[in-house]
Amino acid sequence: MELRYFSAGKSLALDTGSCIGCGRCVEVCPHAVFSINDRLAAIEVRDRCMECGACGRNCPTGAITVKSGVGCAFAIINGMVSGKEPSCDCDGPESPRKNRKACC
Amino acid sequence: MEKSRKSFGSGLTTKFTPVLSIGDKHIPKTSSTLTVRDILGRWKVRWGIGRRGFRVAPGLYAVGEPDRKSPVLVTANYKMTFDLVRQALAGIDAFILVLDTKGINVWCAAGKGTFGTAELEARITSTGLRDVVGHRELILPQLGAVGVAAHEIYAKTGFAVHYGPVRIDDIKAYIAAGMEKTPAMARVQFKLRDRLAIIPVEITQALPIVIAIAAACSLLSLPFDPAFGVRFFSRVATMLGAVAVGIVLFPPLLPYLPFRAFAAKGAILGLIWSLAAASLFRMSVPISISLALAAIPLTAFLAMQYTGASTYTNINGARIEVTRGIPIILISELLGLMGLIAERILSVRTA
């Protein structure tokens, strides 16, 4: 059974004009969002995208942009309480709940 | 700096006395079989004991009898990760390049940037990797791609990055196929065993919640009369049951629960449990409703927290869960507590 979340892949954008068809996005995407059609990348299933950011970071021409972030409710609550960006630094020395979360 | 830390020494349970010498480089050799101590250490961190100190020293290691043509695999310095990598390499001669990820696993460290381009570049230089191997290729875990830009590593170091399989269990097949992965090897899973692996550490972390609930339930069962025990048992069993359902039953049932939002999935489970508890403990309708209003949000909240342990949630969705879910959770909890307090006051007055 394939697990899907909601509000998926909202910030993922692909500019086919600057795509060179290297296939790096297909190689790094953990949810098979991309495919290569006619030697160019295409967003095959946006609904599977978790915005991890691997494709954007590894796109050599900057054709892919994505605003990455952690899909972790605790990180978001953490960010709201501390007034900073959501961070999954639950193991960090500055975290109020250090070493307390299972995520990372 | 890291080496001087006491916790570091205790976490570094693997001894690297044998050394492989290539040119003027002396590379510690590590085994592909784990010792009893390694396995005990893994079991401990699964329960959340000593996770922060469970690290290996960053640097280059040898598995088997690698030479200048052997593959180089890059990984994190969380000891559980390092141990899984060397275990998976049984029968293969290879180098392991361990990055300093502050004891965090590959995917999370890549998200934080510690498993990143700068650290990889610095570690290639500090280990003298160019003088150890003749080739210029690196195998990185696919999930490390979140933090590493392959084209920048190539431009800066001359090493070509190959993103290997998501799971280290596929590494032998990947290497045997000439560093080609099947589509399945590139997909991150969230199988039953993955979902269950997180339960022990969640149980450990829930201990303060358990104590708080027990304390609250004893207050909500006052006064101390012959029926105190019965009242306390039904309340504490319902509330702790809701916690147990959220921690132990939610992970395995995740794919089969309706709705995509974790909090909504959790609320369904919490509702089912509350109905079951009401009939099990034969409580009156007002008490059952109050307890359900207090218990369901506990399960929903624990389920929402599980987004951080999952492999497919995104930040926008999680933010919607938090901004819409937390107010509902708090209001429900408050109404439930008020109901339980009111019931006690009314029954004492009429008595």
Short mmCIF file of C-alpha atoms in Angstrom, two decimals:
data_model
loop_
_atom_site.label_atom_id
_atom_site.label_comp_id
_atom_site.label_asym_id
_atom_site.label_seq_id
_atom_site.Cartn_x
_atom_site.Cartn_y
_atom_site.Cartn_z
CA MET A 1 0.00 0.00 0.00
CA GLU A 2 1.39 3.37 -0.99
CA LEU A 3 1.28 6.04 1.69
CA ARG A 4 0.30 9.55 0.64
CA TYR A 5 0.16 12.78 2.60
CA PHE A 6 -1.75 15.96 1.75
CA SER A 7 -0.57 19.35 0.49
CA ALA A 8 2.28 17.52 -1.30
CA GLY A 9 4.87 19.11 -3.56
CA LYS A 10 3.40 22.63 -3.49
CA SER A 11 6.74 24.39 -3.93
CA LEU A 12 8.30 22.00 -6.46
CA ALA A 13 8.97 23.70 -9.81
CA LEU A 14 10.76 22.46 -12.92
CA ASP A 15 11.99 24.73 -15.71
CA THR A 16 12.31 22.37 -18.66
CA GLY A 17 13.99 25.18 -20.63
CA SER A 18 17.18 24.80 -18.59
CA CYS A 19 16.95 21.02 -18.09
CA ILE A 20 19.78 19.07 -19.71
CA GLY A 21 18.23 15.66 -19.05
CA CYS A 22 21.07 14.39 -16.85
CA GLY A 23 18.69 12.29 -14.77
CA ARG A 24 20.10 13.33 -11.42
CA CYS A 25 16.58 14.15 -10.12
CA VAL A 26 15.39 10.63 -10.93
CA GLU A 27 18.48 9.24 -9.19
CA VAL A 28 18.00 11.19 -5.92
CA CYS A 29 14.20 11.38 -5.54
CA PRO A 30 13.09 8.89 -2.83
CA HIS A 31 9.46 8.96 -4.02
CA ALA A 32 9.85 8.59 -7.79
CA VAL A 33 8.32 12.01 -8.48
CA PHE A 34 10.36 12.49 -11.68
CA SER A 35 10.75 10.68 -14.96
CA ILE A 36 12.81 11.37 -18.06
CA ASN A 37 10.64 11.83 -21.17
CA ASP A 38 12.19 12.76 -24.53
CA ARG A 39 15.56 13.41 -22.84
CA LEU A 40 14.07 15.95 -20.44
CA ALA A 41 12.93 15.69 -16.83
CA ALA A 42 9.23 15.74 -16.07
CA ILE A 43 7.26 15.85 -12.84
CA GLU A 44 5.47 12.53 -13.01
CA VAL A 45 3.62 12.34 -9.66
CA ARG A 46 3.68 15.62 -7.73
CA ASP A 47 1.36 14.16 -5.08
CA ARG A 48 4.21 11.96 -3.81
CA CYS A 49 6.65 14.87 -3.26
CA MET A 50 7.68 15.49 0.36
CA GLU A 51 9.85 18.50 -0.50
CA CYS A 52 13.03 16.98 0.94
CA GLY A 53 15.03 19.15 -1.47
CA ALA A 54 17.40 16.48 -2.84
CA CYS A 55 16.45 17.18 -6.48
CA GLY A 56 16.89 20.94 -6.21
CA ARG A 57 20.27 20.65 -4.51
CA ASN A 58 21.58 18.20 -7.09
CA CYS A 59 20.22 19.83 -10.23
CA PRO A 60 23.40 21.07 -11.97
CA THR A 61 21.62 23.76 -13.99
CA GLY A 62 19.20 24.96 -11.31
CA ALA A 63 16.23 23.87 -13.40
CA ILE A 64 14.53 22.44 -10.31
CA THR A 65 13.57 24.61 -7.38
CA VAL A 66 11.88 23.43 -4.21
CA LYS A 67 11.42 25.03 -0.82
CA SER A 68 12.49 22.18 1.40
CA GLY A 69 11.55 21.64 5.00
CA VAL A 70 10.84 18.95 7.56
CA GLY A 71 7.37 17.40 7.59
CA CYS A 72 7.49 17.06 11.35
CA ALA A 73 4.75 18.47 13.60
CA PHE A 74 7.12 18.62 16.56
CA ALA A 75 9.62 20.71 14.58
CA ILE A 76 6.83 23.11 13.62
CA ILE A 77 5.58 23.43 17.21
CA ASN A 78 9.22 23.90 18.25
CA GLY A 79 9.59 26.70 15.71
CA MET A 80 6.37 28.39 16.86
CA VAL A 81 7.40 28.28 20.51
CA SER A 82 10.95 29.50 19.90
CA GLY A 83 9.92 31.98 17.20
CA LYS A 84 12.45 30.51 14.78
CA GLU A 85 12.23 28.45 11.61
CA PRO A 86 10.87 24.94 12.09
CA SER A 87 13.82 22.79 13.01
CA CYS A 88 14.16 19.11 13.72
CA ASP A 89 17.16 19.80 15.90
CA CYS A 90 15.56 17.81 18.70
CA ASP A 91 18.97 16.31 19.40
CA GLY A 92 20.77 19.64 19.38
CA PRO A 93 22.33 20.97 22.58
CA GLU A 94 20.13 24.08 22.35
CA SER A 95 16.89 22.12 22.11
CA PRO A 96 14.62 22.33 25.16
CA ARG A 97 13.72 18.70 24.62
CA LYS A 98 17.10 17.39 23.61
CA ASN A 99 17.41 13.70 22.95
CA ARG A 100 13.69 13.29 23.33
CA LYS A 101 12.29 12.75 19.87
CA ALA A 102 12.43 9.65 17.77
CA CYS A 103 12.76 11.42 14.45
CA CYS A 104 16.46 12.19 14.31
CA MET B 1 37.79 18.35 19.96
CA GLU B 2 35.29 15.51 19.68
CA LYS B 3 37.84 12.97 20.86
CA SER B 4 38.25 14.71 24.20
CA ARG B 5 34.58 14.23 25.05
CA LYS B 6 34.01 11.57 27.63
CA SER B 7 30.71 10.40 26.17
CA PHE B 8 32.47 9.99 22.87
CA GLY B 9 34.88 7.48 24.32
CA SER B 10 32.10 5.42 25.84
CA GLY B 11 30.06 5.53 22.65
CA LEU B 12 32.99 4.36 20.57
CA THR B 13 32.54 0.74 21.42
CA THR B 14 34.38 -0.63 18.40
CA LYS B 15 38.14 -0.97 18.73
CA PHE B 16 40.18 -0.47 15.58
CA THR B 17 43.54 -2.03 16.39
CA PRO B 18 44.34 -3.65 13.01
CA VAL B 19 45.50 -1.13 10.45
CA LEU B 20 45.65 -1.27 6.65
CA SER B 21 48.64 0.60 5.23
CA ILE B 22 48.45 2.07 1.73
CA GLY B 23 51.45 4.23 0.92
CA ASP B 24 51.98 6.42 3.98
CA LYS B 25 48.31 6.17 4.96
CA HIS B 26 47.31 3.96 7.87
CA ILE B 27 43.62 3.16 7.75
CA PRO B 28 41.87 1.50 10.70
CA LYS B 29 40.27 -1.81 9.78
CA THR B 30 36.77 -2.57 10.92
CA SER B 31 34.88 -5.86 10.87
CA SER B 32 31.69 -6.69 9.02
CA THR B 33 30.54 -8.71 12.01
CA LEU B 34 29.20 -7.02 15.11
CA THR B 35 30.34 -7.88 18.62
CA VAL B 36 27.93 -8.54 21.49
CA ARG B 37 28.77 -5.05 22.72
CA ASP B 38 27.80 -3.51 19.35
CA ILE B 39 24.45 -5.34 19.41
CA LEU B 40 23.80 -4.38 23.03
CA GLY B 41 24.59 -0.76 22.14
CA ARG B 42 22.10 -0.85 19.28
CA TRP B 43 19.42 -2.30 21.55
CA LYS B 44 20.07 0.45 24.11
CA VAL B 45 19.69 3.30 21.62
CA ARG B 46 16.52 1.73 20.26
CA TRP B 47 15.15 2.33 23.76
CA GLY B 48 16.53 5.87 23.76
CA ILE B 49 19.46 5.20 26.10
CA GLY B 50 22.68 7.07 25.31
CA ARG B 51 21.70 8.00 21.75
CA ARG B 52 23.68 11.21 21.65
CA GLY B 53 26.94 9.52 22.52
CA PHE B 54 26.49 6.60 20.10
CA ARG B 55 29.08 7.71 17.57
CA VAL B 56 32.21 6.62 15.75
CA ALA B 57 35.15 8.88 15.00
CA PRO B 58 34.83 10.47 11.52
CA GLY B 59 37.44 9.40 8.96
CA LEU B 60 38.37 6.58 6.63
CA TYR B 61 37.93 2.90 7.52
CA ALA B 62 38.72 -0.33 5.70
CA VAL B 63 36.40 -3.37 5.50
CA GLY B 64 37.94 -6.61 4.25
CA GLU B 65 41.19 -6.12 2.31
CA PRO B 66 40.54 -3.12 0.05
CA ASP B 67 43.13 -1.86 -2.46
CA ARG B 68 43.46 1.22 -4.65
CA LYS B 69 40.60 0.05 -6.90
CA SER B 70 38.10 -0.70 -4.13
CA PRO B 71 34.85 1.26 -3.81
CA VAL B 72 34.49 4.08 -1.30
CA LEU B 73 31.20 4.33 0.56
CA VAL B 74 30.30 7.52 2.40
CA THR B 75 28.20 7.42 5.57
CA ALA B 76 27.28 9.19 8.82
CA ASN B 77 28.99 8.80 12.19
CA TYR B 78 25.86 7.64 14.05
CA LYS B 79 27.16 4.28 15.24
CA MET B 80 23.94 2.44 14.37
CA THR B 81 24.33 3.66 10.78
CA PHE B 82 28.05 2.78 10.65
CA ASP B 83 27.36 -0.70 12.05
CA LEU B 84 24.60 -1.35 9.49
CA VAL B 85 26.95 -0.28 6.68
CA ARG B 86 29.85 -2.51 7.72
CA GLN B 87 27.50 -5.44 8.32
CA ALA B 88 26.04 -5.06 4.83
CA LEU B 89 29.56 -5.07 3.38
CA ALA B 90 30.34 -8.63 4.55
CA GLY B 91 32.39 -10.30 1.81
CA ILE B 92 33.18 -7.02 0.03
CA ASP B 93 36.52 -5.19 0.18
CA ALA B 94 35.73 -1.50 0.52
CA PHE B 95 36.52 1.77 2.22
CA ILE B 96 34.01 3.58 4.42
CA LEU B 97 34.37 7.36 4.59
CA VAL B 98 32.60 8.50 7.76
CA LEU B 99 31.46 12.12 7.87
CA ASP B 100 31.04 14.03 11.11
CA THR B 101 27.26 14.24 11.37
CA LYS B 102 27.33 14.77 15.17
CA GLY B 103 26.00 11.26 15.73
CA ILE B 104 22.91 11.76 13.56
CA ASN B 105 21.71 9.37 10.83
CA VAL B 106 22.23 10.16 7.13
CA TRP B 107 18.80 11.51 6.17
CA CYS B 108 18.30 13.74 9.20
CA ALA B 109 21.91 14.93 9.06
CA ALA B 110 21.52 15.73 5.35
CA GLY B 111 18.43 17.78 6.21
CA LYS B 112 20.47 19.71 8.76
CA GLY B 113 23.39 20.07 6.34
CA THR B 114 25.96 18.22 8.48
CA PHE B 115 25.94 15.37 5.96
CA GLY B 116 26.73 17.99 3.38
CA THR B 117 28.89 19.24 0.54
CA ALA B 118 31.31 21.17 2.77
CA GLU B 119 31.86 18.32 5.23
CA LEU B 120 32.36 15.76 2.43
CA GLU B 121 34.86 17.99 0.66
CA ALA B 122 36.77 18.63 3.91
CA ARG B 123 36.76 14.92 4.82
CA ILE B 124 38.12 13.90 1.39
CA THR B 125 41.01 16.29 1.99
CA SER B 126 41.68 15.48 5.66
CA THR B 127 41.75 11.70 5.07
CA GLY B 128 44.02 12.00 2.02
CA LEU B 129 41.56 9.87 0.05
CA ARG B 130 43.17 10.90 -3.26
CA ASP B 131 46.38 9.09 -2.23
CA VAL B 132 44.53 6.00 -0.95
CA VAL B 133 42.47 5.13 -4.03
CA GLY B 134 43.41 5.40 -7.69
CA HIS B 135 39.87 6.05 -8.93
CA ARG B 136 37.75 9.15 -8.42
CA GLU B 137 34.34 7.75 -7.54
CA LEU B 138 32.25 7.83 -4.38
CA ILE B 139 29.10 5.92 -3.44
CA LEU B 140 26.78 7.99 -1.28
CA PRO B 141 23.55 6.85 0.33
CA GLN B 142 20.71 8.20 -1.81
CA LEU B 143 19.09 9.96 1.15
CA GLY B 144 22.32 11.93 1.64
CA ALA B 145 21.46 13.82 -1.55
CA VAL B 146 19.35 16.21 0.53
CA GLY B 147 22.58 17.73 1.88
CA VAL B 148 25.16 17.09 -0.86
CA ALA B 149 25.38 18.68 -4.30
CA ALA B 150 27.06 16.03 -6.48
CA HIS B 151 28.13 18.51 -9.19
CA GLU B 152 29.81 20.75 -6.60
CA ILE B 153 31.73 17.81 -5.14
CA TYR B 154 32.91 16.92 -8.64
CA ALA B 155 33.97 20.50 -9.38
CA LYS B 156 35.80 20.91 -6.08
CA THR B 157 37.39 17.49 -5.57
CA GLY B 158 37.27 15.65 -8.89
CA PHE B 159 35.30 12.81 -7.29
CA ALA B 160 32.17 11.69 -9.14
CA VAL B 161 29.26 11.04 -6.82
CA HIS B 162 27.03 7.99 -7.34
CA TYR B 163 23.90 7.95 -5.23
CA GLY B 164 23.45 4.34 -4.21
CA PRO B 165 20.35 2.60 -2.88
CA VAL B 166 18.16 4.08 -0.13
CA ARG B 167 18.62 0.99 2.01
CA ILE B 168 22.08 -0.38 2.74
CA ASP B 169 20.74 -3.96 2.38
CA ASP B 170 20.73 -3.38 -1.40
CA ILE B 171 24.39 -2.31 -1.55
CA LYS B 172 25.79 -5.66 -2.70
CA ALA B 173 23.30 -5.94 -5.55
CA TYR B 174 24.00 -2.31 -6.47
CA ILE B 175 27.79 -2.80 -6.61
CA ALA B 176 27.42 -6.13 -8.44
CA ALA B 177 25.26 -4.42 -11.08
CA GLY B 178 28.07 -1.93 -11.76
CA MET B 179 26.60 0.83 -9.58
CA GLU B 180 23.18 0.69 -11.20
CA LYS B 181 20.08 0.70 -9.07
CA THR B 182 16.64 -0.62 -9.80
CA PRO B 183 13.66 1.77 -9.36
CA ALA B 184 12.74 -0.15 -6.19
CA MET B 185 16.18 0.52 -4.67
CA ALA B 186 15.57 4.26 -5.11
CA ARG B 187 12.22 4.31 -3.28
CA VAL B 188 12.04 5.07 0.41
CA GLN B 189 9.69 2.70 2.20
CA PHE B 190 7.77 2.87 5.43
CA LYS B 191 7.15 -0.80 5.97
CA LEU B 192 5.78 -2.42 9.10
CA ARG B 193 9.24 -3.14 10.51
CA ASP B 194 10.30 0.49 9.92
CA ARG B 195 7.19 1.77 11.66
CA LEU B 196 7.61 -0.61 14.60
CA ALA B 197 11.31 0.20 15.11
CA ILE B 198 10.45 3.59 16.62
CA ILE B 199 8.01 2.28 19.25
CA PRO B 200 10.53 1.51 22.05
CA VAL B 201 12.06 4.99 22.03
CA GLU B 202 8.56 6.52 21.97
CA ILE B 203 7.63 4.46 25.04
CA THR B 204 10.72 5.69 26.89
CA GLN B 205 9.87 9.26 25.99
CA ALA B 206 6.26 8.90 27.13
CA LEU B 207 7.19 8.15 30.76
CA PRO B 208 6.74 11.78 31.98
CA ILE B 209 3.31 11.89 30.26
CA VAL B 210 2.33 8.65 32.02
CA ILE B 211 3.28 10.10 35.43
CA ALA B 212 1.40 13.35 34.72
CA ILE B 213 -1.73 11.43 33.66
CA ALA B 214 -1.62 9.20 36.73
CA ALA B 215 -1.34 12.28 38.97
CA ALA B 216 -4.18 14.09 37.17
CA CYS B 217 -6.44 11.03 37.29
CA SER B 218 -5.92 10.59 41.04
CA LEU B 219 -6.98 14.23 41.56
CA LEU B 220 -10.02 13.67 39.31
CA SER B 221 -11.04 10.65 41.41
CA LEU B 222 -11.20 12.46 44.76
CA PRO B 223 -12.42 12.30 47.47
CA PHE B 224 -10.74 9.35 49.22
CA ASP B 225 -13.73 7.16 49.90
CA PRO B 226 -14.25 3.41 49.35
CA ALA B 227 -15.06 4.02 45.65
CA PHE B 228 -11.86 6.02 44.98
CA GLY B 229 -10.03 2.98 43.66
CA VAL B 230 -12.75 2.10 41.16
CA ARG B 231 -12.99 5.69 39.90
CA PHE B 232 -9.21 6.03 39.64
CA PHE B 233 -8.83 2.77 37.75
CA SER B 234 -11.45 3.58 35.09
CA ARG B 235 -10.06 7.07 34.50
CA VAL B 236 -6.35 6.17 34.47
CA ALA B 237 -6.94 3.05 32.35
CA THR B 238 -8.89 5.03 29.74
CA MET B 239 -6.32 7.84 29.56
CA LEU B 240 -3.20 5.62 29.60
CA GLY B 241 -4.92 3.33 27.12
CA ALA B 242 -5.27 6.31 24.79
CA VAL B 243 -1.50 6.94 25.12
CA ALA B 244 -0.71 3.28 24.52
CA VAL B 245 -2.97 3.21 21.46
CA GLY B 246 -1.21 6.32 20.07
CA ILE B 247 2.27 4.92 20.63
CA VAL B 248 1.92 1.18 20.04
CA LEU B 249 -1.12 0.66 17.79
CA PHE B 250 -0.92 3.77 15.62
CA PRO B 251 2.39 2.91 13.84
CA PRO B 252 1.34 -0.53 12.58
CA LEU B 253 -2.19 0.65 11.67
CA LEU B 254 -1.07 3.89 9.93
CA PRO B 255 -1.68 2.75 6.31
CA TYR B 256 -5.11 1.30 7.11
CA LEU B 257 -6.63 4.27 8.93
CA PRO B 258 -8.80 6.71 6.92
CA PHE B 259 -7.70 10.32 6.20
CA ARG B 260 -4.23 11.53 5.23
CA ALA B 261 -3.66 13.78 8.25
CA PHE B 262 -1.96 11.89 11.08
CA ALA B 263 -3.95 13.73 13.77
CA ALA B 264 -7.23 12.70 12.11
CA LYS B 265 -6.04 9.09 11.84
CA GLY B 266 -5.11 9.22 15.53
CA ALA B 267 -8.47 10.73 16.50
CA ILE B 268 -10.25 7.78 14.85
CA LEU B 269 -8.18 5.34 16.91
CA GLY B 270 -8.76 7.43 20.05
CA LEU B 271 -12.51 7.41 19.45
CA ILE B 272 -12.61 3.64 18.98
CA TRP B 273 -10.57 3.17 22.16
CA SER B 274 -12.82 5.56 24.13
CA LEU B 275 -15.93 3.63 23.08
CA ALA B 276 -14.25 0.36 24.02
CA ALA B 277 -13.14 1.76 27.39
CA ALA B 278 -16.62 3.09 28.16
CA SER B 279 -18.17 -0.35 27.75
CA LEU B 280 -15.21 -2.22 29.32
CA PHE B 281 -15.22 -0.13 32.50
CA ARG B 282 -19.04 0.34 32.58
CA MET B 283 -18.96 4.08 33.05
CA SER B 284 -21.93 6.45 33.01
CA VAL B 285 -22.64 8.41 29.83
CA PRO B 286 -21.50 11.83 31.19
CA ILE B 287 -18.21 10.37 32.48
CA SER B 288 -17.66 8.45 29.26
CA ILE B 289 -18.16 11.58 27.16
CA SER B 290 -15.87 13.65 29.39
CA LEU B 291 -13.18 10.97 29.34
CA ALA B 292 -13.46 10.62 25.56
CA LEU B 293 -13.04 14.40 25.14
CA ALA B 294 -9.87 14.15 27.25
CA ALA B 295 -8.53 10.88 25.82
CA ILE B 296 -9.07 11.30 22.06
CA PRO B 297 -6.82 14.40 21.78
CA LEU B 298 -4.01 12.48 23.53
CA THR B 299 -4.04 9.82 20.80
CA ALA B 300 -4.44 12.46 18.09
CA PHE B 301 -1.48 14.45 19.43
CA LEU B 302 0.80 11.41 19.66
CA ALA B 303 -0.22 10.44 16.13
CA MET B 304 0.56 13.97 14.90
CA GLN B 305 3.99 13.75 16.52
CA TYR B 306 4.62 10.63 14.47
CA THR B 307 4.85 12.76 11.31
CA GLY B 308 8.48 13.39 12.32
CA ALA B 309 9.23 9.68 12.30
CA SER B 310 7.52 9.02 8.97
CA THR B 311 9.22 9.03 5.57
CA TYR B 312 6.69 10.82 3.38
CA THR B 313 5.20 13.88 5.10
CA ASN B 314 5.86 17.43 3.92
CA ILE B 315 6.18 20.67 5.85
CA ASN B 316 3.05 22.37 4.45
CA GLY B 317 0.81 19.50 5.43
CA ALA B 318 2.41 19.18 8.86
CA ARG B 319 1.97 22.91 9.40
CA ILE B 320 -1.75 22.62 8.56
CA GLU B 321 -2.06 19.73 11.02
CA VAL B 322 -0.46 21.82 13.76
CA THR B 323 -2.32 25.10 13.15
CA ARG B 324 -5.73 23.45 12.78
CA GLY B 325 -5.20 20.45 15.04
CA ILE B 326 -3.60 21.96 18.14
CA PRO B 327 -6.54 24.35 18.93
CA ILE B 328 -9.06 21.51 18.55
CA ILE B 329 -6.85 19.23 20.68
CA LEU B 330 -6.55 21.84 23.45
CA ILE B 331 -10.26 22.75 23.48
CA SER B 332 -11.31 19.10 23.58
CA GLU B 333 -8.86 18.36 26.37
CA LEU B 334 -10.12 21.36 28.36
CA LEU B 335 -13.79 20.41 27.90
CA GLY B 336 -13.03 16.85 28.97
CA LEU B 337 -11.20 17.95 32.12
CA MET B 338 -13.97 20.42 32.97
CA GLY B 339 -16.54 17.67 32.57
CA LEU B 340 -14.60 15.33 34.86
CA ILE B 341 -14.13 18.05 37.49
CA ALA B 342 -17.82 19.03 37.31
CA GLU B 343 -18.89 15.41 37.75
CA ARG B 344 -16.81 15.13 40.93
CA ILE B 345 -18.12 18.40 42.41
CA LEU B 346 -21.74 17.50 41.65
CA SER B 347 -21.50 14.01 43.10
CA VAL B 348 -19.80 15.26 46.31
CA ARG B 349 -22.51 17.93 46.74
CA THR B 350 -25.41 15.54 46.25
CA ALA B 351 -23.82 12.99 48.59
#
